[in-house]
Coordinates of C-alpha atoms and ligand atoms in Angstrom, one line a residue:
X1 CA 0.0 0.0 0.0
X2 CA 1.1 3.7 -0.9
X3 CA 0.7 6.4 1.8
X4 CA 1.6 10.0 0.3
X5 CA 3.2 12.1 2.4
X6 CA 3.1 15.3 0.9
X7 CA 0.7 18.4 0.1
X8 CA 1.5 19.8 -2.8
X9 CA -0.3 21.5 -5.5
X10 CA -1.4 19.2 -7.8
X11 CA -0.2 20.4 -11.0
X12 CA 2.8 21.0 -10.0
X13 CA 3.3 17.2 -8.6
X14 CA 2.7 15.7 -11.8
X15 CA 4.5 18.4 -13.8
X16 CA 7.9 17.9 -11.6
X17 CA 7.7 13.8 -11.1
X18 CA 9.3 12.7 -13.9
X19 CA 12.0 16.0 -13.4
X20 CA 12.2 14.3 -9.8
X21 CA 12.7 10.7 -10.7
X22 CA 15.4 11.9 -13.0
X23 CA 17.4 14.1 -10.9
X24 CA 17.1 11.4 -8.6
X25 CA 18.9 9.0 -10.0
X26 CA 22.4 11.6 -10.1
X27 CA 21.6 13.5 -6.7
X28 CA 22.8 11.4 -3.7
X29 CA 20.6 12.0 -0.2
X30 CA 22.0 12.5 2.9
X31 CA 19.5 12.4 5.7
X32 CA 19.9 12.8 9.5
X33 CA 17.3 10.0 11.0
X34 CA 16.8 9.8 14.7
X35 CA 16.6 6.4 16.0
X36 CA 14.9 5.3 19.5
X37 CA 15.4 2.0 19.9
X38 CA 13.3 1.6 23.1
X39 CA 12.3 -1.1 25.3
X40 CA 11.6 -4.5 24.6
X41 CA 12.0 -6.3 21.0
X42 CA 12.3 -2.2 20.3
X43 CA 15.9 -2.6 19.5
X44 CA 16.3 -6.0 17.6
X45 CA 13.1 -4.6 14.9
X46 CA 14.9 -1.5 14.7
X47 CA 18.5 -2.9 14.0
X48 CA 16.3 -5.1 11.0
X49 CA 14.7 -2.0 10.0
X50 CA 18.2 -0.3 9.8
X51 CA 19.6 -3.2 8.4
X52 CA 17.4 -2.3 5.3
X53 CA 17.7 1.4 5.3
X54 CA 21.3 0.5 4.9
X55 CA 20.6 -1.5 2.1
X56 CA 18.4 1.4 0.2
X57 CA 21.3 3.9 0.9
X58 CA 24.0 1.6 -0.6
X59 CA 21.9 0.6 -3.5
X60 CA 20.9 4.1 -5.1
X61 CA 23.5 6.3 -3.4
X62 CA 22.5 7.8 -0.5
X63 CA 23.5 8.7 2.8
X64 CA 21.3 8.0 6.2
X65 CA 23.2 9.1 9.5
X66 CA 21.5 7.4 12.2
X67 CA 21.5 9.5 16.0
X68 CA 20.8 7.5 18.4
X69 CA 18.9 8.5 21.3
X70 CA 16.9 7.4 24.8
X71 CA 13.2 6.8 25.6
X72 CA 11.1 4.6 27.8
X73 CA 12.0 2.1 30.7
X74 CA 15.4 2.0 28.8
X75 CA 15.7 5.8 29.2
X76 CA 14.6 5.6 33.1
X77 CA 17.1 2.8 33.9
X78 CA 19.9 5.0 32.5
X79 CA 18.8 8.1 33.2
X80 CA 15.9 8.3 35.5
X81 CA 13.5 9.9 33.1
X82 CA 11.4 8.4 30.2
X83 CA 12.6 11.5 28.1
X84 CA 15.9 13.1 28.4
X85 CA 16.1 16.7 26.8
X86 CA 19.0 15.2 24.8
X87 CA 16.3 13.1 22.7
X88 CA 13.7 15.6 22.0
X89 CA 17.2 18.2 20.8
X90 CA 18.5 15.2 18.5
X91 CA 14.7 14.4 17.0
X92 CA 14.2 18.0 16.2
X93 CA 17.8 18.5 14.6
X94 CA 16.8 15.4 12.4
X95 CA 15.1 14.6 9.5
X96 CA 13.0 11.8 10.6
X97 CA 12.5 9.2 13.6
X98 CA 12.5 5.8 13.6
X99 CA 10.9 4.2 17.3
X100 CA 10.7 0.9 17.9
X101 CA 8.5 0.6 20.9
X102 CA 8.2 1.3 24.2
X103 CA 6.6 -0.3 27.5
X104 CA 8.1 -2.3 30.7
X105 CA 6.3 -5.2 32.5
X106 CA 7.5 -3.4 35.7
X107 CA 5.3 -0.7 35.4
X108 CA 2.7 -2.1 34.0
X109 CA 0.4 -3.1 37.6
X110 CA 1.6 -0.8 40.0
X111 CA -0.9 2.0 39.4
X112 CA 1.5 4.1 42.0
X113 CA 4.5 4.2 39.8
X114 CA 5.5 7.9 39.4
X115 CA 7.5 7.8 36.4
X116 CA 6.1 5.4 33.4
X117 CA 8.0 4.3 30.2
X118 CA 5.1 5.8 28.1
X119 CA 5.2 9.0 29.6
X120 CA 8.2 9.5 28.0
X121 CA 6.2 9.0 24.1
X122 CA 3.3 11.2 25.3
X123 CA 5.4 13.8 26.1
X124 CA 7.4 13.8 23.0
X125 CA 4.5 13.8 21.0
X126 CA 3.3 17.1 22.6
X127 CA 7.2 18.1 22.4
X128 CA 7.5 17.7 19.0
X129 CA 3.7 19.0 17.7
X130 CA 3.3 15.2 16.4
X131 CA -0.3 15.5 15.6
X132 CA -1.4 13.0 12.9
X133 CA -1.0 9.5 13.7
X134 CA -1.6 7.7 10.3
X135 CA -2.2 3.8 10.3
X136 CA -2.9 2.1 7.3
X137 CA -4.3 -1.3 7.3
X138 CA -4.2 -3.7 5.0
X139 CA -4.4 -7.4 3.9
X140 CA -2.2 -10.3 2.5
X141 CA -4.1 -13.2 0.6
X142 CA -1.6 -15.6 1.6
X143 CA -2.3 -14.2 5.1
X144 CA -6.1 -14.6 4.9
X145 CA -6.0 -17.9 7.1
X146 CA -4.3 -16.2 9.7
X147 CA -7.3 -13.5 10.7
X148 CA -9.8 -14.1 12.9
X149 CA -12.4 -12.9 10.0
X150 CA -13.8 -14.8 6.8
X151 CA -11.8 -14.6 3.6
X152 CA -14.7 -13.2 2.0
X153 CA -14.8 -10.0 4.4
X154 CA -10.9 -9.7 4.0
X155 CA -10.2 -9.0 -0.2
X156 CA -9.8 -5.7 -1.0
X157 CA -9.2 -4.4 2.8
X158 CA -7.6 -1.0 2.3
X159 CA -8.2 1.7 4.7
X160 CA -5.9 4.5 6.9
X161 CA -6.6 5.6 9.9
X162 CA -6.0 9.5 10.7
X163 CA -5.9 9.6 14.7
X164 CA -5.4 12.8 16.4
X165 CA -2.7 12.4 18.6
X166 CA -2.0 15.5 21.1
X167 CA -5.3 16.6 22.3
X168 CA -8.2 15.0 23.7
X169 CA -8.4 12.9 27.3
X170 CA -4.7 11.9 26.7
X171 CA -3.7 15.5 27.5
X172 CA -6.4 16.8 29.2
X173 CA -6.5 18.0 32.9
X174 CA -6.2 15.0 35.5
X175 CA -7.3 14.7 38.8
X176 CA -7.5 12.1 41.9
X177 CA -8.5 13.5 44.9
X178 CA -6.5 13.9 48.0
X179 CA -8.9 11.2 49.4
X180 CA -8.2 9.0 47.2
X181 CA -11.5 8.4 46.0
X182 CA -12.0 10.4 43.0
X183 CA -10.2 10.7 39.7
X184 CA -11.0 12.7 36.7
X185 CA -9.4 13.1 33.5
X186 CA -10.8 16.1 31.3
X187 CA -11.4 15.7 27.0
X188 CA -10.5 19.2 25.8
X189 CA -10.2 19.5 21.6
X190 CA -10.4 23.0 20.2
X191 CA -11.1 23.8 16.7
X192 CA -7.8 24.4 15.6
X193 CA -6.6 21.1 16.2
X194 CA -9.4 19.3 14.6
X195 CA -9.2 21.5 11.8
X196 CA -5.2 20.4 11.4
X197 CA -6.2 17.1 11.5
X198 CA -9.4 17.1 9.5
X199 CA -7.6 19.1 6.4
X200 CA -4.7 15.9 6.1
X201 CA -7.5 13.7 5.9
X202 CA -9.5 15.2 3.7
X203 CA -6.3 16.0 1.8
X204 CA -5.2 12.1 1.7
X205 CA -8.8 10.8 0.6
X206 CA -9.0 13.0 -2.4
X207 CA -5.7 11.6 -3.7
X208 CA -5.8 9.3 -6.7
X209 CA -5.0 6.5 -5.3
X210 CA -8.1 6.6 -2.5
X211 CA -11.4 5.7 -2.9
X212 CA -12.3 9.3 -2.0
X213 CA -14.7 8.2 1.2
X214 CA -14.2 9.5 4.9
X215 CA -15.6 8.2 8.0
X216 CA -15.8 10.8 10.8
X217 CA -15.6 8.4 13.9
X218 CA -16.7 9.9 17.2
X219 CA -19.7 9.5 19.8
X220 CA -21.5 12.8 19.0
X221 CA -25.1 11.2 20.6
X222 CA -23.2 11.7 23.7
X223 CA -20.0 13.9 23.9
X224 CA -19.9 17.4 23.4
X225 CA -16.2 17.5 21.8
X226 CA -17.4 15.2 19.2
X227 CA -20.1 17.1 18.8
X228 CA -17.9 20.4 17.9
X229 CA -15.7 17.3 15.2
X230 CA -18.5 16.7 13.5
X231 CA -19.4 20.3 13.4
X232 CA -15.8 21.6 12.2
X233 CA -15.4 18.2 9.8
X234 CA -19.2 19.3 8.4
X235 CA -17.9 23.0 7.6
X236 CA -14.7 21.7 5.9
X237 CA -16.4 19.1 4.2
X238 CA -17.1 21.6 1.2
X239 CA -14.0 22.4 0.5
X240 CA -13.1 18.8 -0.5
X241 CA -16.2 18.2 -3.2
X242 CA -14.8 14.9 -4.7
X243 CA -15.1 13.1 -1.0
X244 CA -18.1 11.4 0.6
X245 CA -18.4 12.2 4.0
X246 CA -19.9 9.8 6.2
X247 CA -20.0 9.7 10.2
X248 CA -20.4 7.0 12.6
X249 CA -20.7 6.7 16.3
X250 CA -17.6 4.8 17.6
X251 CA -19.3 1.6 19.1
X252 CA -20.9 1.3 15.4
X253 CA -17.5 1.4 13.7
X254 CA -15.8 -1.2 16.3
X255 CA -18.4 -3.7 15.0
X256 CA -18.4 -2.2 11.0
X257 CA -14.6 -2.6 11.0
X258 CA -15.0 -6.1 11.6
X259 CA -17.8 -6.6 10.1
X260 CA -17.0 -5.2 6.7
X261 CA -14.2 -3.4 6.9
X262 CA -13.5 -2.9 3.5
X263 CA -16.4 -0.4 3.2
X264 CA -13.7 2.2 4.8
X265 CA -11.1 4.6 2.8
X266 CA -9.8 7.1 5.5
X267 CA -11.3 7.4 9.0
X268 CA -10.4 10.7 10.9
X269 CA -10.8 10.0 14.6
X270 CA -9.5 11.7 18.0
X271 CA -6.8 10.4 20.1
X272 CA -8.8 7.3 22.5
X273 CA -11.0 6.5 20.1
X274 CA -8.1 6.4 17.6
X275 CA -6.2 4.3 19.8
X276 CA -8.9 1.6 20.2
X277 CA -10.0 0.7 16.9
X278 CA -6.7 0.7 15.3
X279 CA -5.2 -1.6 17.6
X280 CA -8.7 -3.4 16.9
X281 CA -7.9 -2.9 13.0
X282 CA -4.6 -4.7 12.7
X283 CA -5.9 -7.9 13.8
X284 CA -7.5 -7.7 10.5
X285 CA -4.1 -8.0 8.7
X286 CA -3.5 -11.3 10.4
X287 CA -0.4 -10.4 12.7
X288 CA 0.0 -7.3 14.8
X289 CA 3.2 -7.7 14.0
X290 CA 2.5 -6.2 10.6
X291 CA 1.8 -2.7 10.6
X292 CA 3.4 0.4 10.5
X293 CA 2.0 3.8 11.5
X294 CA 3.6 7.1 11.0
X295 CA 3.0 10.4 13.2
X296 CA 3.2 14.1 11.4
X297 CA 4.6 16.7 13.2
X298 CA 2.9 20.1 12.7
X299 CA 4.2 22.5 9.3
X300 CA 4.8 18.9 7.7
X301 CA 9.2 19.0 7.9
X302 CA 9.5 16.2 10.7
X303 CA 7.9 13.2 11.2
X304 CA 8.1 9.8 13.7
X305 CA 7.5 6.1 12.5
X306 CA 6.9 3.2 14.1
X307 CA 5.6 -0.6 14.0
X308 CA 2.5 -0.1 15.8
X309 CA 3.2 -3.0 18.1
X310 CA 4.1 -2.8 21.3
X311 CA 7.3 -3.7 23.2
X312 CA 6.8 -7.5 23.7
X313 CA 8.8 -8.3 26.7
X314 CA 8.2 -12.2 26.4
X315 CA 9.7 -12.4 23.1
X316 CA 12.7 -9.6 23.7
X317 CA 16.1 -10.9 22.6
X318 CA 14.9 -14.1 21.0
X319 CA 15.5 -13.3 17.7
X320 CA 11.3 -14.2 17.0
X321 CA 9.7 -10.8 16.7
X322 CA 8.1 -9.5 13.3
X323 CA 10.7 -6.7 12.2
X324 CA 8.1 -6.5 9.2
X325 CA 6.1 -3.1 10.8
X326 CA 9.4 -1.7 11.6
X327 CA 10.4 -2.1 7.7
X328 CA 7.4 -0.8 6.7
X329 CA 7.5 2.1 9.1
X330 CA 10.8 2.9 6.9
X331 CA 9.2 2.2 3.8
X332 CA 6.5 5.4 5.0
X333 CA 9.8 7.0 6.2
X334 CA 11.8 7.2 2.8
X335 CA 8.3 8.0 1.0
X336 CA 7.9 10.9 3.6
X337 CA 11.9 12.1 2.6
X338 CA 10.9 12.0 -0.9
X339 CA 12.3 8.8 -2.0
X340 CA 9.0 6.8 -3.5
X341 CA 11.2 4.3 -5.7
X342 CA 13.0 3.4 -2.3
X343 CA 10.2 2.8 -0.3
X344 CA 8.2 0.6 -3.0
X345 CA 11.6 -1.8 -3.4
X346 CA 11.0 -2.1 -0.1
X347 CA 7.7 -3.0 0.2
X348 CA 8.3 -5.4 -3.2
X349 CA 10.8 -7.3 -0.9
X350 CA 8.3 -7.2 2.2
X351 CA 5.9 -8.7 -0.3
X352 CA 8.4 -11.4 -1.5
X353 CA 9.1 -12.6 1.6
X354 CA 5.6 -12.6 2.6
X355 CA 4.6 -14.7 -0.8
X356 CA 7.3 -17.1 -0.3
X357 CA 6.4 -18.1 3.1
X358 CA 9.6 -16.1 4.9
X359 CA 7.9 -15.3 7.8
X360 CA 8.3 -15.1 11.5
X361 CA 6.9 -17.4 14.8
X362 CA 3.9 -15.1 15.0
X363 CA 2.9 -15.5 11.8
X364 CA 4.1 -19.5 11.3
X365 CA 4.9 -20.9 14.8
X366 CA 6.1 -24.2 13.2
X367 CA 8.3 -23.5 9.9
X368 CA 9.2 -20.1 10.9
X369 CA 12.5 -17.8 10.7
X370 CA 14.0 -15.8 13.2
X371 CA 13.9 -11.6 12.7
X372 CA 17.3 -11.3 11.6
X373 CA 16.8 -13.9 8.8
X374 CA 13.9 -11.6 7.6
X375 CA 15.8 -8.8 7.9
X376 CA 19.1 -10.1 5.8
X377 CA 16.2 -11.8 3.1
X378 CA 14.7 -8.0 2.8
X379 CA 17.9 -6.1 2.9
X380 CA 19.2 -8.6 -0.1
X381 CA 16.1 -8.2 -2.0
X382 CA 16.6 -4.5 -2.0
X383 CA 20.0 -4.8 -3.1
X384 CA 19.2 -7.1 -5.8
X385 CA 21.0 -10.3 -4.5
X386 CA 17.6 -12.1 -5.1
X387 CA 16.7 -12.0 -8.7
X388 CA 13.5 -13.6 -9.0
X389 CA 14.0 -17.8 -7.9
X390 CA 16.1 -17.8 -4.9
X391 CA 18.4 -20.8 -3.6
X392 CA 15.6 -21.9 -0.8
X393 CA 18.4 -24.4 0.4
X394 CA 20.4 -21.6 1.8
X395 CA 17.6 -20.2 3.6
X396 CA 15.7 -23.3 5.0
X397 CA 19.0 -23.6 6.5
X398 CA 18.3 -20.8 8.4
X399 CA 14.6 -22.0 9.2
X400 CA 14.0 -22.7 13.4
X401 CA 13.5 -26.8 13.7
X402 CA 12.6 -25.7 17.7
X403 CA 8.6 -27.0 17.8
Ligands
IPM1 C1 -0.1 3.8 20.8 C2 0.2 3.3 22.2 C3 0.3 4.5 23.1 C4 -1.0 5.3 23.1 C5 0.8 4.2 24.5 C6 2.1 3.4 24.6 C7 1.0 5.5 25.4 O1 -0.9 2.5 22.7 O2 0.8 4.4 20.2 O3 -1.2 3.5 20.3 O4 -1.9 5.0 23.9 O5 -1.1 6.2 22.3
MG2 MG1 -2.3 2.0 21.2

């Protein structure tokens, strides 16, 4: 799937591709990426993820200088804060950011815990203004057996999901009384920041390659911000004549998206509701394991990506994760620099190895390989070692025989 990154007049975009491609191929680009390894299998995806960008850079000529910097339990253990001032300088001096994930089982049940491994993402989201969260979600035939839904329901699955990602009940006001016996946490959105969010949407669904049809997802029967979404979504709406608008109340569009999902193109949601039904979305690929996401910073010039997957701890170090939604989230990060050619080779070789049954333990808990076989099979697809057939000897060698 192809997620453009840019806004850009389009006349101009079709008048300076082929200009583009062709200078291109002579100019060589160097790019500062900021790279958070994290907590968990965090650093083993990335190091895959890498692996390929190195591959990309050698192949047409580029240059990627890779910063790397602290968040998370990782960044707590060695520094005593989920976010050192260090990382948020380094992301903002770079080009783009590449997360793996974040998350430590020690936290996780002790409600009392002052200082938490996600704090340190939530706050570098507000740090850096990153307020799009784009997910796209799709599916792989020879994955179909893997979802929990019928094949029927699967074909054709092709949807992104625009969640806001800096306002709502995330950000909002909160409260627990000196009692103990009270908590609130307040849902503020103001117009400016659904209109931010609203016009990349729209913006994305009238592109060529969508099926020019939003879903405004919210619970405007009930909540007064989603009330002032719709109303701010309804006023833009015009400006975007070639796309349907359609909205639907959040516990609706938990049961549409697995129901029949492919009747979505883009939904535009806030920050919970975003957070629930994407994680709800992916199982629709087959493997969480899968998916990428990407988060916009405001003005457009910086950007974070990241597997949507969390950190894992039971698989950490075992050479088992799925580094294929960190690759991907690096497929959307070259596309966002610019380099579309790049990012498609990439997602040909995700594709390949997907077709030919490379795959991980999540995916094929018998016959599977390890993340760093998937990582070298990618990274020599990209550089053209694998032309077409491919010597399966070599790489059943590689397969696990543990059952
Ligand atoms: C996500 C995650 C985060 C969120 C957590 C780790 C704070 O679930 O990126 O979806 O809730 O936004
Ligand atoms: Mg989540």
């Amino acid at each position: 799937m192809r997620c453009e990154f840019r806004v850009t007049n389009k006349t101009l975009e079709t008048h300076n591709s082929q200009l583009i491609t062709v200078l291109k191929k002579t100019i060589k680009m160097n790019k500062t990426i900021a790279v958070i390894e994290g907590d968990g299998i965090g650093p083993e995806v990335n190091k895959q993820a890498i692996r390929v960008l190195d591959a990309v850079a050698e192949h047409f000529g580029h240059e990627f200088d890779y910063r790397y910097c602290l968040m998370g339990a990782d960044a707590i253990d060695k520094t005593g804060t989920p976010l050192p001032d260090e990382t948020i300088e380094i992301c903002l001096n770079s080009d783009a950011i590449l997360f793996g994930a974040i998350g430590h089982p020690k936290y996780d049940n002790d409600p009392s815990a002052k200082v938490r491994p996600e704090q340190g993402l939530l706050k570098l989201r507000k740090a850096l203004q990153l307020f799009a969260n784009i997910r796209p979600v799709n599916t792989y035939s020879s994955l179909f057996h893997l979802s929990p839904l019928k094949s029927k329901n699967l074909e054709g699955v092709d949807f992104i999901i625009f969640r806001e990602l800096t306002g709502g009940i995330y950000f909002g006001n909160k409260e627990t009384s000196p009692d103990g016996t009270r908590a609130s946490d307040d849902c503020t959105y103001t117009r400016a920041e659904i209109e931010r969010i609203a016009h990349l949407a729209f913006h994305f669904a009238e592109k060529p390659t969508r099926r020019k049809k939003l879903t405004l997802v919210d619970k405007a029967n009930v909540l007064e911000t989603s009330r002032l979404w719709r109303k701010v979504v309804q006023e833009i709406a015009p400006q975007y004549p070639s796309v349907t608008v359609e909205y639907m109340y959040v516990d609706n569009a938990a049961m549409q998206i697995i129901q029949n999902p492919k009747q979505f193109d883009i939904i535009l949601t806030e920050n919970m509701f975003g957070d629930i039904i994407s994680d709800e979305a992916s199982v629709i690929s087959g493997s969480l394991g899968l998916l990428p996401s990407a988060s916009l910073a405001n003005g457009g010039n910086l950007a974070l990506f990241e597997p949507i997957h969390g950190s894992y701890p039971q698989a950490a170090g075992k050479d088992i994760a799925n580094p294929i939604g960190s690759i991907l989230s690096a497929a959307m990060l070259l596309e966002f620099l610019s380099m579309e050619e790049e990012a498609k080779l990439v997602r040909d070789a995700v594709n390949w190895t997907l077709l030919n049954s490379f795959v991980t333990k999540d995916i094929d808990p018998v016959n599977f390989y390890f993340t760093s076989t998937i990582g070298e099979l990618i990274s020599d697809f990209v550089s053209g070692k694998i032309a077409g057939t491919v010597k399966t000897e070599n790489i059943e060698l590689r397969k696990s025989t543990i059952i």
